[in-house]
Short mmCIF file of N, CA, C and O in Angstrom, two decimals:
data_model
loop_
_atom_site.label_atom_id
_atom_site.label_comp_id
_atom_site.label_asym_id
_atom_site.label_seq_id
_atom_site.Cartn_x
_atom_site.Cartn_y
_atom_site.Cartn_z
N MET A 1 -20.05 -12.92 21.06
CA MET A 1 -19.36 -14.06 21.60
C MET A 1 -19.93 -15.35 21.46
O MET A 1 -20.92 -15.53 22.21
N PRO A 2 -19.28 -16.39 20.85
CA PRO A 2 -20.17 -17.64 20.89
C PRO A 2 -20.10 -18.35 22.38
O PRO A 2 -18.90 -18.11 22.97
N PRO A 3 -20.93 -18.95 22.88
CA PRO A 3 -20.85 -19.45 24.22
C PRO A 3 -19.75 -20.62 24.48
O PRO A 3 -19.52 -20.95 25.48
N SER A 4 -19.30 -21.27 23.19
CA SER A 4 -18.39 -22.25 23.18
C SER A 4 -17.02 -21.65 23.66
O SER A 4 -16.12 -22.48 23.68
N SER A 5 -16.73 -20.38 23.50
CA SER A 5 -15.34 -19.74 23.54
C SER A 5 -14.90 -19.88 24.86
O SER A 5 -15.39 -19.21 25.76
N PRO A 6 -13.91 -20.51 25.26
CA PRO A 6 -13.34 -20.71 26.62
C PRO A 6 -12.58 -19.18 27.14
O PRO A 6 -12.65 -18.87 28.57
N VAL A 7 -12.17 -18.36 26.28
CA VAL A 7 -11.48 -17.13 26.53
C VAL A 7 -12.11 -16.09 26.05
O VAL A 7 -12.19 -15.92 24.73
N PRO A 8 -12.63 -14.96 26.84
CA PRO A 8 -13.37 -13.89 26.04
C PRO A 8 -12.43 -13.05 25.24
O PRO A 8 -11.29 -12.85 25.73
N ARG A 9 -12.79 -12.62 24.28
CA ARG A 9 -12.04 -12.00 23.03
C ARG A 9 -12.29 -10.44 23.52
O ARG A 9 -13.57 -9.91 23.69
N PRO A 10 -11.30 -9.43 23.55
CA PRO A 10 -11.73 -8.14 23.53
C PRO A 10 -12.44 -7.47 22.33
O PRO A 10 -12.16 -8.12 21.16
N PRO A 11 -12.97 -6.62 22.15
CA PRO A 11 -13.73 -6.05 21.06
C PRO A 11 -12.71 -5.44 20.21
O PRO A 11 -13.04 -5.21 19.01
N SER A 12 -11.62 -5.23 20.42
CA SER A 12 -10.32 -4.65 19.63
C SER A 12 -9.03 -5.35 19.69
O SER A 12 -8.79 -5.83 20.83
N PRO A 13 -8.39 -5.55 18.56
CA PRO A 13 -7.20 -6.21 18.83
C PRO A 13 -6.12 -5.19 19.40
O PRO A 13 -4.96 -5.70 19.76
N VAL A 14 -6.26 -4.15 19.66
CA VAL A 14 -5.12 -3.00 20.20
C VAL A 14 -4.79 -3.47 21.67
O VAL A 14 -3.61 -3.27 21.74
N PRO A 15 -5.73 -3.89 22.43
CA PRO A 15 -5.04 -4.16 23.86
C PRO A 15 -4.10 -5.41 23.80
O PRO A 15 -3.24 -5.76 24.68
N ILE A 16 -4.12 -6.24 22.73
CA ILE A 16 -3.36 -7.39 22.57
C ILE A 16 -2.00 -7.03 22.06
O ILE A 16 -1.16 -7.53 22.35
N ILE A 17 -2.10 -6.00 21.07
CA ILE A 17 -0.99 -5.80 20.18
C ILE A 17 -0.19 -4.71 20.76
O ILE A 17 1.04 -4.58 20.54
N ALA A 18 -0.83 -3.76 21.40
CA ALA A 18 -0.12 -2.36 21.92
C ALA A 18 1.06 -2.80 22.83
O ALA A 18 2.03 -1.90 22.97
N PRO A 19 1.00 -3.53 23.76
CA PRO A 19 2.23 -3.88 24.58
C PRO A 19 3.44 -3.98 24.04
O PRO A 19 4.61 -3.62 24.43
N GLY A 20 3.44 -4.77 22.62
CA GLY A 20 4.75 -5.03 21.88
C GLY A 20 5.18 -3.93 21.15
O GLY A 20 6.28 -4.04 20.59
N LEU A 21 4.49 -2.89 20.93
CA LEU A 21 4.93 -1.97 19.83
C LEU A 21 6.02 -0.91 20.21
O LEU A 21 6.71 -0.54 19.20
N PRO A 22 6.01 -0.42 21.55
CA PRO A 22 7.11 0.22 21.89
C PRO A 22 8.53 -0.41 21.77
O PRO A 22 9.74 0.17 21.57
N ALA A 23 8.64 -1.89 21.48
CA ALA A 23 9.85 -2.57 21.50
C ALA A 23 10.47 -2.54 19.84
O ALA A 23 11.40 -2.89 19.57
N VAL A 24 9.35 -2.12 19.00
CA VAL A 24 9.72 -1.90 17.68
C VAL A 24 10.79 -1.00 17.37
O VAL A 24 10.73 0.07 17.96
N GLY A 25 11.82 -1.48 16.79
CA GLY A 25 12.94 -0.52 16.60
C GLY A 25 14.21 -0.80 17.58
O GLY A 25 15.29 -0.09 17.47
N GLY A 26 14.03 -1.45 18.61
CA GLY A 26 15.27 -2.03 19.35
C GLY A 26 15.23 -1.45 20.83
O GLY A 26 15.53 -2.33 21.65
N ASN A 27 15.22 -0.33 20.96
CA ASN A 27 15.46 0.17 22.14
C ASN A 27 14.24 0.14 23.50
O ASN A 27 14.48 0.58 24.43
N GLY A 28 13.23 -0.21 22.92
CA GLY A 28 11.86 -0.20 24.01
C GLY A 28 11.21 1.09 24.14
O GLY A 28 10.65 1.18 25.09
N SER A 29 11.48 2.21 23.71
CA SER A 29 10.78 3.16 23.96
C SER A 29 10.33 4.19 22.54
O SER A 29 10.29 5.31 22.50
N ASN A 30 9.92 3.13 21.91
CA ASN A 30 9.35 3.81 20.51
C ASN A 30 7.87 3.89 20.35
O ASN A 30 7.19 3.06 20.01
N TYR A 31 7.55 5.30 21.27
CA TYR A 31 6.06 5.54 21.35
C TYR A 31 5.45 5.90 20.12
O TYR A 31 4.25 6.16 20.33
N SER A 32 6.08 6.34 19.24
CA SER A 32 5.55 6.96 17.86
C SER A 32 5.04 5.62 17.09
O SER A 32 3.86 6.15 16.54
N ALA A 33 5.49 4.71 17.37
CA ALA A 33 4.77 3.30 16.60
C ALA A 33 3.43 2.99 17.28
O ALA A 33 2.70 2.67 16.70
N LEU A 34 3.42 3.26 18.65
CA LEU A 34 2.50 3.03 19.52
C LEU A 34 1.31 4.00 19.04
O LEU A 34 0.24 3.60 18.82
N PHE A 35 1.45 5.18 18.99
CA PHE A 35 0.61 6.43 18.43
C PHE A 35 0.22 6.15 17.18
O PHE A 35 -1.06 6.22 17.00
N LEU A 36 0.97 5.52 16.16
CA LEU A 36 0.62 5.70 14.76
C LEU A 36 -0.32 4.42 14.59
O LEU A 36 -1.28 4.44 14.11
N PHE A 37 -0.17 3.26 15.44
CA PHE A 37 -0.84 2.26 15.44
C PHE A 37 -2.25 2.76 15.97
O PHE A 37 -3.33 2.14 15.43
N GLY A 38 -2.08 3.29 17.15
CA GLY A 38 -3.58 3.78 17.54
C GLY A 38 -4.40 4.48 16.54
O GLY A 38 -5.64 4.53 16.71
N ALA A 39 -3.78 5.46 15.79
CA ALA A 39 -4.43 6.33 14.97
C ALA A 39 -4.91 5.40 13.69
O ALA A 39 -6.22 5.89 13.55
N VAL A 40 -4.10 4.47 13.41
CA VAL A 40 -4.51 3.74 12.30
C VAL A 40 -5.81 2.82 12.78
O VAL A 40 -6.82 2.58 12.01
N ALA A 41 -5.65 2.21 13.89
CA ALA A 41 -6.85 1.44 14.37
C ALA A 41 -7.98 2.21 14.59
O ALA A 41 -9.05 1.63 14.37
N SER A 42 -7.96 3.48 15.11
CA SER A 42 -9.21 4.22 15.44
C SER A 42 -9.84 4.74 13.97
O SER A 42 -11.14 4.55 13.76
N ILE A 43 -9.01 5.06 13.07
CA ILE A 43 -9.68 5.36 11.60
C ILE A 43 -10.31 4.02 11.01
O ILE A 43 -11.31 4.17 10.48
N LEU A 44 -9.77 2.96 11.18
CA LEU A 44 -10.22 1.79 10.48
C LEU A 44 -11.44 1.58 11.30
O LEU A 44 -12.47 1.04 10.51
N GLY A 45 -11.55 1.76 12.59
CA GLY A 45 -12.69 1.33 13.27
C GLY A 45 -13.79 2.33 12.95
O GLY A 45 -15.21 1.99 12.95
N ALA A 46 -13.59 3.39 12.87
CA ALA A 46 -14.35 4.57 12.55
C ALA A 46 -15.18 4.44 11.03
O ALA A 46 -16.34 4.47 10.89
N LEU A 47 -14.16 3.90 10.23
CA LEU A 47 -14.75 3.45 9.01
C LEU A 47 -15.57 2.25 8.87
O LEU A 47 -16.56 2.12 8.23
N ALA A 48 -15.34 1.08 9.77
CA ALA A 48 -16.16 -0.04 9.83
C ALA A 48 -17.30 0.22 10.41
O ALA A 48 -18.56 -0.27 9.93
N VAL A 49 -17.49 1.18 11.44
CA VAL A 49 -18.77 1.61 11.92
C VAL A 49 -19.57 2.44 11.20
O VAL A 49 -20.91 2.35 11.07
N ARG A 50 -19.10 3.03 10.08
CA ARG A 50 -19.92 3.95 9.12
C ARG A 50 -20.73 3.06 8.34
O ARG A 50 -21.83 3.56 7.94
N PHE A 51 -20.53 1.72 8.02
CA PHE A 51 -21.37 0.97 7.35
C PHE A 51 -22.43 0.46 8.16
O PHE A 51 -23.25 -0.37 7.47
N VAL A 52 -22.59 0.36 9.27
CA VAL A 52 -23.64 -0.20 10.07
C VAL A 52 -24.94 0.56 9.83
O VAL A 52 -24.97 1.72 10.09
N ARG A 53 -25.82 -0.08 9.36
CA ARG A 53 -27.15 0.57 9.34
C ARG A 53 -28.04 0.45 10.39
O ARG A 53 -28.78 1.47 10.59
N SER A 54 -28.21 -0.67 11.07
CA SER A 54 -29.21 -0.58 12.34
C SER A 54 -28.63 -1.45 13.07
O SER A 54 -27.81 -2.39 12.84
N VAL A 55 -29.11 -1.56 14.25
CA VAL A 55 -28.84 -2.43 15.61
C VAL A 55 -30.18 -3.01 16.03
O VAL A 55 -31.06 -2.36 16.24
N GLU A 56 -30.12 -4.48 16.13
CA GLU A 56 -31.35 -4.85 16.65
C GLU A 56 -31.09 -5.29 18.07
O GLU A 56 -30.24 -5.47 18.86
#
């Protein structure tokens, strides 16, 4: 994180996006959208980490 950033960012966008997902579809209890988003986010994260060769 750059030192000039006034607000710390989470390492993942999931905590920012997830609270609004149950509202998708109208009645506010669409937890399948939340589950699907979590699955897609975890798969994308696993694929991104796969290409990390080393850590300094």
